[in-house]
mmCIF file of C-alpha atoms in Angstrom:
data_model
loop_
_atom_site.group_PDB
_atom_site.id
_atom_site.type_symbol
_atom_site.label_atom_id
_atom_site.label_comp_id
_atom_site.label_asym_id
_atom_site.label_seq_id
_atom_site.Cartn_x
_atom_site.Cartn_y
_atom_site.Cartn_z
ATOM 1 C CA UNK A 1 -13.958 -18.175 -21.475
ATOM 2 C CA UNK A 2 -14.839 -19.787 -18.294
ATOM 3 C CA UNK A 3 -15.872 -18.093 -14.706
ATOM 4 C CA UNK A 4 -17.551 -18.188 -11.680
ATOM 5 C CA UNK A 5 -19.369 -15.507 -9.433
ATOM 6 C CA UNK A 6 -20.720 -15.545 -5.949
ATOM 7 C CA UNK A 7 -23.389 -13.179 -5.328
ATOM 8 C CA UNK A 8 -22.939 -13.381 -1.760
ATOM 9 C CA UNK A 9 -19.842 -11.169 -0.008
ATOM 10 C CA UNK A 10 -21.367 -12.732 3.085
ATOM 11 C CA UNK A 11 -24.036 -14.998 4.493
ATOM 12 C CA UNK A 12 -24.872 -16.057 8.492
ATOM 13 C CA UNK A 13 -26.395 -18.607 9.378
ATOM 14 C CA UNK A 14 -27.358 -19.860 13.484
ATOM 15 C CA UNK A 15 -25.916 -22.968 14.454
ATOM 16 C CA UNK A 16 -28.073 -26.130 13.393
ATOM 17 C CA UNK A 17 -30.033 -24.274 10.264
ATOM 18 C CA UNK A 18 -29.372 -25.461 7.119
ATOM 19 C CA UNK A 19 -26.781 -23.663 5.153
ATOM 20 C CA UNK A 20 -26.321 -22.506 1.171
ATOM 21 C CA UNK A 21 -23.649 -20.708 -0.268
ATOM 22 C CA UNK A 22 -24.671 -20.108 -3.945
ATOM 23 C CA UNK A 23 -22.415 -19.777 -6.826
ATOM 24 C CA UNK A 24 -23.327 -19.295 -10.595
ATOM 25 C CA UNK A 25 -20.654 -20.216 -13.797
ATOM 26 C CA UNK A 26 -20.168 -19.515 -17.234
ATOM 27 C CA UNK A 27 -18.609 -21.933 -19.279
ATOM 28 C CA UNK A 28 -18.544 -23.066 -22.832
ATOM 29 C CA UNK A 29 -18.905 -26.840 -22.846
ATOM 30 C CA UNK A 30 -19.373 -28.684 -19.879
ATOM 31 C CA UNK A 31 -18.264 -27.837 -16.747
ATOM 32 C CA UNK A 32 -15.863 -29.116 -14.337
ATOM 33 C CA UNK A 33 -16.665 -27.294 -10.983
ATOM 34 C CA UNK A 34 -15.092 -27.113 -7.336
ATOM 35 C CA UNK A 35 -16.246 -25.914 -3.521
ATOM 36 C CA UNK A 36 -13.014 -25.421 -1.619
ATOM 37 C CA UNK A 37 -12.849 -23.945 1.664
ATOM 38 C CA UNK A 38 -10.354 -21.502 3.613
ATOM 39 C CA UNK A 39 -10.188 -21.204 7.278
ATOM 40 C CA UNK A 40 -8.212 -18.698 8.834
ATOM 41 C CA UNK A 41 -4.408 -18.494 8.086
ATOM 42 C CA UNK A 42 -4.567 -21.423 6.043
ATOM 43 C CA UNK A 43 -4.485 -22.130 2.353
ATOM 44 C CA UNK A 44 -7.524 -23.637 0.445
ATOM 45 C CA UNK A 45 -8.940 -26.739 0.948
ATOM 46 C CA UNK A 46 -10.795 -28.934 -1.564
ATOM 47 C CA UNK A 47 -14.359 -29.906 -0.588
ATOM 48 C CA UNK A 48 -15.937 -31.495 -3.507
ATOM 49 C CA UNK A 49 -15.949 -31.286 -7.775
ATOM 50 C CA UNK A 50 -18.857 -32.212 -10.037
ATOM 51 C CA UNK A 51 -17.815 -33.800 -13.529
ATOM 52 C CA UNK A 52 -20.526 -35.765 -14.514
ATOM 53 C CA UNK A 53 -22.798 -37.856 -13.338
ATOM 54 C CA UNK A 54 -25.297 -36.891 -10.414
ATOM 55 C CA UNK A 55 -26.045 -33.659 -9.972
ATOM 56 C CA UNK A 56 -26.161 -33.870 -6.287
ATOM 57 C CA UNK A 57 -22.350 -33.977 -5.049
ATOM 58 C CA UNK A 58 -21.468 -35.119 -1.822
ATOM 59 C CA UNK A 59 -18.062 -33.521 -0.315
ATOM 60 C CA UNK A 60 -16.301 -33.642 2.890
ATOM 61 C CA UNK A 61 -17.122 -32.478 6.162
ATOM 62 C CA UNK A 62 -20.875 -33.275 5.296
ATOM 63 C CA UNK A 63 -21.037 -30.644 2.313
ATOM 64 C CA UNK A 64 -22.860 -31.296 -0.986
ATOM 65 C CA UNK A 65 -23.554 -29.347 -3.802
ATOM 66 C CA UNK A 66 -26.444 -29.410 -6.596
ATOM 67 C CA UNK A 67 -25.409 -29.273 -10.187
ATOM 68 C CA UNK A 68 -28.141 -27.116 -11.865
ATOM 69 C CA UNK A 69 -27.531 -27.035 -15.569
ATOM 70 C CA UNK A 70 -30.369 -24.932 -16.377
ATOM 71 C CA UNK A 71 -29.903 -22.287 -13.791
ATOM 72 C CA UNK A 72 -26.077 -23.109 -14.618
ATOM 73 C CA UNK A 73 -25.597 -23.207 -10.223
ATOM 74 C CA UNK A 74 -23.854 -25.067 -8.583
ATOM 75 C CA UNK A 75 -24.668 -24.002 -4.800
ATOM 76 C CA UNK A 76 -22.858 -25.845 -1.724
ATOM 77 C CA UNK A 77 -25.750 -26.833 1.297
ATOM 78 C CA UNK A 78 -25.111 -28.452 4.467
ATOM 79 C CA UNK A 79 -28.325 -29.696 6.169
ATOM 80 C CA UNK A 80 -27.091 -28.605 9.663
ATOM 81 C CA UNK A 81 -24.364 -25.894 10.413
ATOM 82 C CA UNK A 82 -21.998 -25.930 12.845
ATOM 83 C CA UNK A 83 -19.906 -22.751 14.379
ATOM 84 C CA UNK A 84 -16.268 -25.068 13.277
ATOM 85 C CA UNK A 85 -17.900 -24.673 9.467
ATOM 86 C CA UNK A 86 -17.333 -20.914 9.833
ATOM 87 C CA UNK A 87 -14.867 -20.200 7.002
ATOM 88 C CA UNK A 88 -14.371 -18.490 3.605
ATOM 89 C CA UNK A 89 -15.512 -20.913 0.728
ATOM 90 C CA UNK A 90 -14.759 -20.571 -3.152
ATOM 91 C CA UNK A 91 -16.142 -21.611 -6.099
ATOM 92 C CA UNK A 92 -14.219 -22.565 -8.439
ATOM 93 C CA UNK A 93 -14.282 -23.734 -12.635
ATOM 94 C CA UNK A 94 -11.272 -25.280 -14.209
ATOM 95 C CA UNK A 95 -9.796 -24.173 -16.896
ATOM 96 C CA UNK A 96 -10.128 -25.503 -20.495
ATOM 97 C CA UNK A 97 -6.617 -25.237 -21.571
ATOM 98 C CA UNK A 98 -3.904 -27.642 -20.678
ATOM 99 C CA UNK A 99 -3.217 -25.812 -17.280
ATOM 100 C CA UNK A 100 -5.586 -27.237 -15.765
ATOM 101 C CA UNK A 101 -5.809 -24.214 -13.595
ATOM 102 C CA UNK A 102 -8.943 -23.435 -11.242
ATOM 103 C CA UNK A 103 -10.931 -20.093 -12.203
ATOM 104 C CA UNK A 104 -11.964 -19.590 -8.726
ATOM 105 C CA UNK A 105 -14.825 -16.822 -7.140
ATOM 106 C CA UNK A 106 -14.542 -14.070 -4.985
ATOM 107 C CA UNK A 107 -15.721 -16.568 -1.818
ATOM 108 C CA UNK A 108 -18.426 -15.982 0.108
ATOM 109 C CA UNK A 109 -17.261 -15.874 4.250
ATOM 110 C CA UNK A 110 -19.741 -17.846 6.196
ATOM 111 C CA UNK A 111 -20.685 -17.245 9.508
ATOM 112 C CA UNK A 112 -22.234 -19.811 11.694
ATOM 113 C CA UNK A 113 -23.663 -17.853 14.896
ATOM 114 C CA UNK A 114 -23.963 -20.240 17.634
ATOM 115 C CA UNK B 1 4.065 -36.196 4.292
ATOM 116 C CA UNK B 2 4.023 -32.297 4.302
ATOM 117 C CA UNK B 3 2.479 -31.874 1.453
ATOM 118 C CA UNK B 4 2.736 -28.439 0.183
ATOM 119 C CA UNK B 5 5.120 -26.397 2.341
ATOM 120 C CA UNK B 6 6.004 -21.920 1.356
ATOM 121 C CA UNK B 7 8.619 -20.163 2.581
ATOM 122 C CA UNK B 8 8.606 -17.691 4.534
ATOM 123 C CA UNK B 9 4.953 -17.288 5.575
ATOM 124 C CA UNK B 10 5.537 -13.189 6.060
ATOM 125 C CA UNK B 11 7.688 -10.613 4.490
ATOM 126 C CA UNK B 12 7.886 -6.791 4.117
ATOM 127 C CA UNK B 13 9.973 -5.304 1.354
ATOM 128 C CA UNK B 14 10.007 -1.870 0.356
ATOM 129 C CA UNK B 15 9.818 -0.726 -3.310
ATOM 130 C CA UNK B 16 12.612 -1.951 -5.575
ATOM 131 C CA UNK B 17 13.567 -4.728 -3.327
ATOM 132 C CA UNK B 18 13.675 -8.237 -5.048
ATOM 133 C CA UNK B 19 12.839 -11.383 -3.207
ATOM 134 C CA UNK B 20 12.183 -15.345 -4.186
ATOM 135 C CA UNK B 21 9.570 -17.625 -2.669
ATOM 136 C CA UNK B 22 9.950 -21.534 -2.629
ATOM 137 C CA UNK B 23 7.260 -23.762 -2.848
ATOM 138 C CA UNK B 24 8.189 -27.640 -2.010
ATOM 139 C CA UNK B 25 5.876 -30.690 -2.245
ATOM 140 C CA UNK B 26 6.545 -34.077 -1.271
ATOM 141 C CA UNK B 27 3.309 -35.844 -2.832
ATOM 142 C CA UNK B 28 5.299 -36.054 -6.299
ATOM 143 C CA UNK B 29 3.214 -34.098 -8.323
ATOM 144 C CA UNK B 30 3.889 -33.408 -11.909
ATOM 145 C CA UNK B 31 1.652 -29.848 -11.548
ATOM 146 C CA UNK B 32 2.540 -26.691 -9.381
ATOM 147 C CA UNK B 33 0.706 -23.342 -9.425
ATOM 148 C CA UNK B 34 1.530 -19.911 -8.073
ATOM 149 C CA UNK B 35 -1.472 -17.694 -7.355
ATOM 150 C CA UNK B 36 -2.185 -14.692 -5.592
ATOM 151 C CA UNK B 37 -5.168 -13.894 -3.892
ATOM 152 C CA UNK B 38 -6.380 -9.856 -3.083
ATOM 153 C CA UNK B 39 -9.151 -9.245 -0.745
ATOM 154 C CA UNK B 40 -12.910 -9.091 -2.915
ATOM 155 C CA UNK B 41 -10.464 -11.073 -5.813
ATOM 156 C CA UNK B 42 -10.497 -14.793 -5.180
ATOM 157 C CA UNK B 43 -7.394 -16.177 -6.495
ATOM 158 C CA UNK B 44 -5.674 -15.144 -9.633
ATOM 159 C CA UNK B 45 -2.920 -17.527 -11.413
ATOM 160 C CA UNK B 46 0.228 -15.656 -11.691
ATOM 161 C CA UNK B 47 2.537 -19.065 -13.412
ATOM 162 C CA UNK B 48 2.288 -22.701 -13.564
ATOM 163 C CA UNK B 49 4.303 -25.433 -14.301
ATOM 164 C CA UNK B 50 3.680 -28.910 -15.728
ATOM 165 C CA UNK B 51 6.641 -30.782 -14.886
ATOM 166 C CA UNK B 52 10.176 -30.454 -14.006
ATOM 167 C CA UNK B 53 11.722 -27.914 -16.299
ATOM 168 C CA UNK B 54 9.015 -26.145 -17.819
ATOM 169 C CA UNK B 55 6.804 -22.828 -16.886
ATOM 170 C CA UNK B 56 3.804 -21.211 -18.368
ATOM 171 C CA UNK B 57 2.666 -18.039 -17.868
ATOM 172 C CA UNK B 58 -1.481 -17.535 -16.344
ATOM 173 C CA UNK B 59 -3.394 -14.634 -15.809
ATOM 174 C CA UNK B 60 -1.591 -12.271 -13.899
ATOM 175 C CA UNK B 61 2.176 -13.207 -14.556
ATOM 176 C CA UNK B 62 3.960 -9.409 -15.240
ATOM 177 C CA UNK B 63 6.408 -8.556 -12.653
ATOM 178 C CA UNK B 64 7.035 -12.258 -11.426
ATOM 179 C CA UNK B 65 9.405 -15.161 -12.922
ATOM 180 C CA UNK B 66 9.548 -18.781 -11.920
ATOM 181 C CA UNK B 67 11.235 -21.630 -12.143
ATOM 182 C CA UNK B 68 10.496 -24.988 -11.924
ATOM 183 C CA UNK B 69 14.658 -26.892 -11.512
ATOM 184 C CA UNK B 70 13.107 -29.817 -9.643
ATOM 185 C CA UNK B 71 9.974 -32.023 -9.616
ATOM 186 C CA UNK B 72 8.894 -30.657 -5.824
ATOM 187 C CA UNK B 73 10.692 -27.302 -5.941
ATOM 188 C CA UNK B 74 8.226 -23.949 -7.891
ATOM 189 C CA UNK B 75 10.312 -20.537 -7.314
ATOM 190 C CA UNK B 76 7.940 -17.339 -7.098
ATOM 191 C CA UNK B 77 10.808 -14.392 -8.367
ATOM 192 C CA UNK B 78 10.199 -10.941 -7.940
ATOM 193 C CA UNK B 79 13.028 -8.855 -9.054
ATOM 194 C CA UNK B 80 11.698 -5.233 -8.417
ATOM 195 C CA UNK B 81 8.899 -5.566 -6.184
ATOM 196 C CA UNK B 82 5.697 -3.021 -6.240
ATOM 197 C CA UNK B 83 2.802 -1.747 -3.519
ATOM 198 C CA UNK B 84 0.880 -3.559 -6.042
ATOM 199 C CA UNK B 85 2.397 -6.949 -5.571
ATOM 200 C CA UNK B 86 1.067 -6.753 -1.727
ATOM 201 C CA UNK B 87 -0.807 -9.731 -1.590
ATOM 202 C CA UNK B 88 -1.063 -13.407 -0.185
ATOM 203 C CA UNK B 89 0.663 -15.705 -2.088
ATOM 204 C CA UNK B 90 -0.110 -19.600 -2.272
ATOM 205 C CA UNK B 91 1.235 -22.097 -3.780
ATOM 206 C CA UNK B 92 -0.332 -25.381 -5.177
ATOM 207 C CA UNK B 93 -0.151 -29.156 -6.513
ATOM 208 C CA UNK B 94 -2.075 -31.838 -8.201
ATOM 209 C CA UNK B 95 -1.310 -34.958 -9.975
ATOM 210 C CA UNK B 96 -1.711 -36.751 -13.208
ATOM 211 C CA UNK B 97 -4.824 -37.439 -14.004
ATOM 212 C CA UNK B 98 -6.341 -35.587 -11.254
ATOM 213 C CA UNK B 99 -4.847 -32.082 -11.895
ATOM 214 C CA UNK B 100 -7.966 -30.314 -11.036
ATOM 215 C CA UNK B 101 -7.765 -31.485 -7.511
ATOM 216 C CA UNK B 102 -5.087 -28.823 -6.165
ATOM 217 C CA UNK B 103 -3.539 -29.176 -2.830
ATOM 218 C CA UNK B 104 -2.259 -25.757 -1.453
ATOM 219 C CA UNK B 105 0.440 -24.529 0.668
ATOM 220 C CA UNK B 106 -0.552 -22.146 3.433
ATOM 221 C CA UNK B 107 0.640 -18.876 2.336
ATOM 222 C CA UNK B 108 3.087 -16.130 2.446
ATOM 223 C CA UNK B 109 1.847 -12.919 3.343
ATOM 224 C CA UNK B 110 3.739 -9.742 1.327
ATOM 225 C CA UNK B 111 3.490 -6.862 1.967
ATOM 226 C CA UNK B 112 5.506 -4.353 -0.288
ATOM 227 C CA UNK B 113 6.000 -0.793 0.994
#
């Protein structure tokens, strides 16, 4: 079985800081793993995946995550935060049968306090 | 391009009542989910679909049907809706070979009283 958690209900952050939203998996095999990103009254929207390959991942909107295989982490970091990055974001693992469904987190709302 | 469009986007039903939700894409994608997402939940995968004519049933299918009668057409079916089906329901899409990639709809917000 596959899964992600989010430790974090909530984090705040003030404008310009750097930001990390952390999010921990458990997967047999190796892991395919997504950041997507909710805003208000909107449906997801994908950020970035690691595969393979570097374990830093660079994503949209100037988002990255680190691939940490032996703290099995994947946490998403922005060096500076802005008040527009203010949103609820999900981890996410897919799913190792031929679905290809996401397993996604309970999301973590960020708050970027200007 | 759309992309992923849900009908309605808000709907109250009371207990018993059945109702459908449509899901349209215009990105032809062979994949379409249905989840629903519950506050302190994430998102939960009620059916999929991959490709015109066939469903599959995910995590939390009871008390839903779908069907899948065109490539950019999912139907979300609920024939005898419960206050536990209150939720937000969104739909999504990906393509061959990228099906993890999912592009969602914006929602439809039940609420079942």
């Amino acid at each position: 079985a596959q899964s992600v958690a989010q430790p974090e209900d909530q984090v705040n952050v003030a404008e310009g800081n750097p930001l990390t939203v952390k999010c921990t998996y458990s997967v047999s095999g190796n892991p395919y793993l997504f950041w997507y990103v909710q805003y208000p009254n909107r449906g997801l929207q994908f950020l970035l995946k690691y595969i393979t390959g570097d374990n830093l991942v660079k994503g949209s909107y100037g988002f990255e995550a680190e691939f940490n295989k032996s703290q099995t982490s994947f946490h998403l970091k922005k060096p500076s935060a802005l008040v527009s990055d203010s949103a609820l974001y999900f981890c996410a693992v897919r799913a190792l049968t031929g679905a290809n469904n996401l397993f996604f987190g309970t999301g973590t709302r960020l708050t970027v306090i200007p | 391009n759309a992309g992923v469009t849900q009908t309605p986007k808000f709907r109250v039903l009371k207990t018993g009542q059945s109702m459908t939700l449509l899901c349209a894409q215009d990105m032809n994608h062979e994949y379409m989910y249905w989840y629903r997402q519950d506050p302190g939940m994430g998102l939960r995968l009620i059916h999929y679909s991959v490709g015109e004519g066939t469903t599959a049933k995910g995590e939390v299918p009871d008390g839903y049907n779908v069907s899948r009668l065109k490539k950019q057409n999912f139907l979300l079916g609920l024939e005898s809706a419960a206050p536990s089906q209150t939720s937000v329901y969104f739909c999504a899409s990906s393509y061959w070979p990228s099906t993890d990639t999912q592009y969602f709809g914006p929602g439809t917000r039940l609420t079942v009283l």
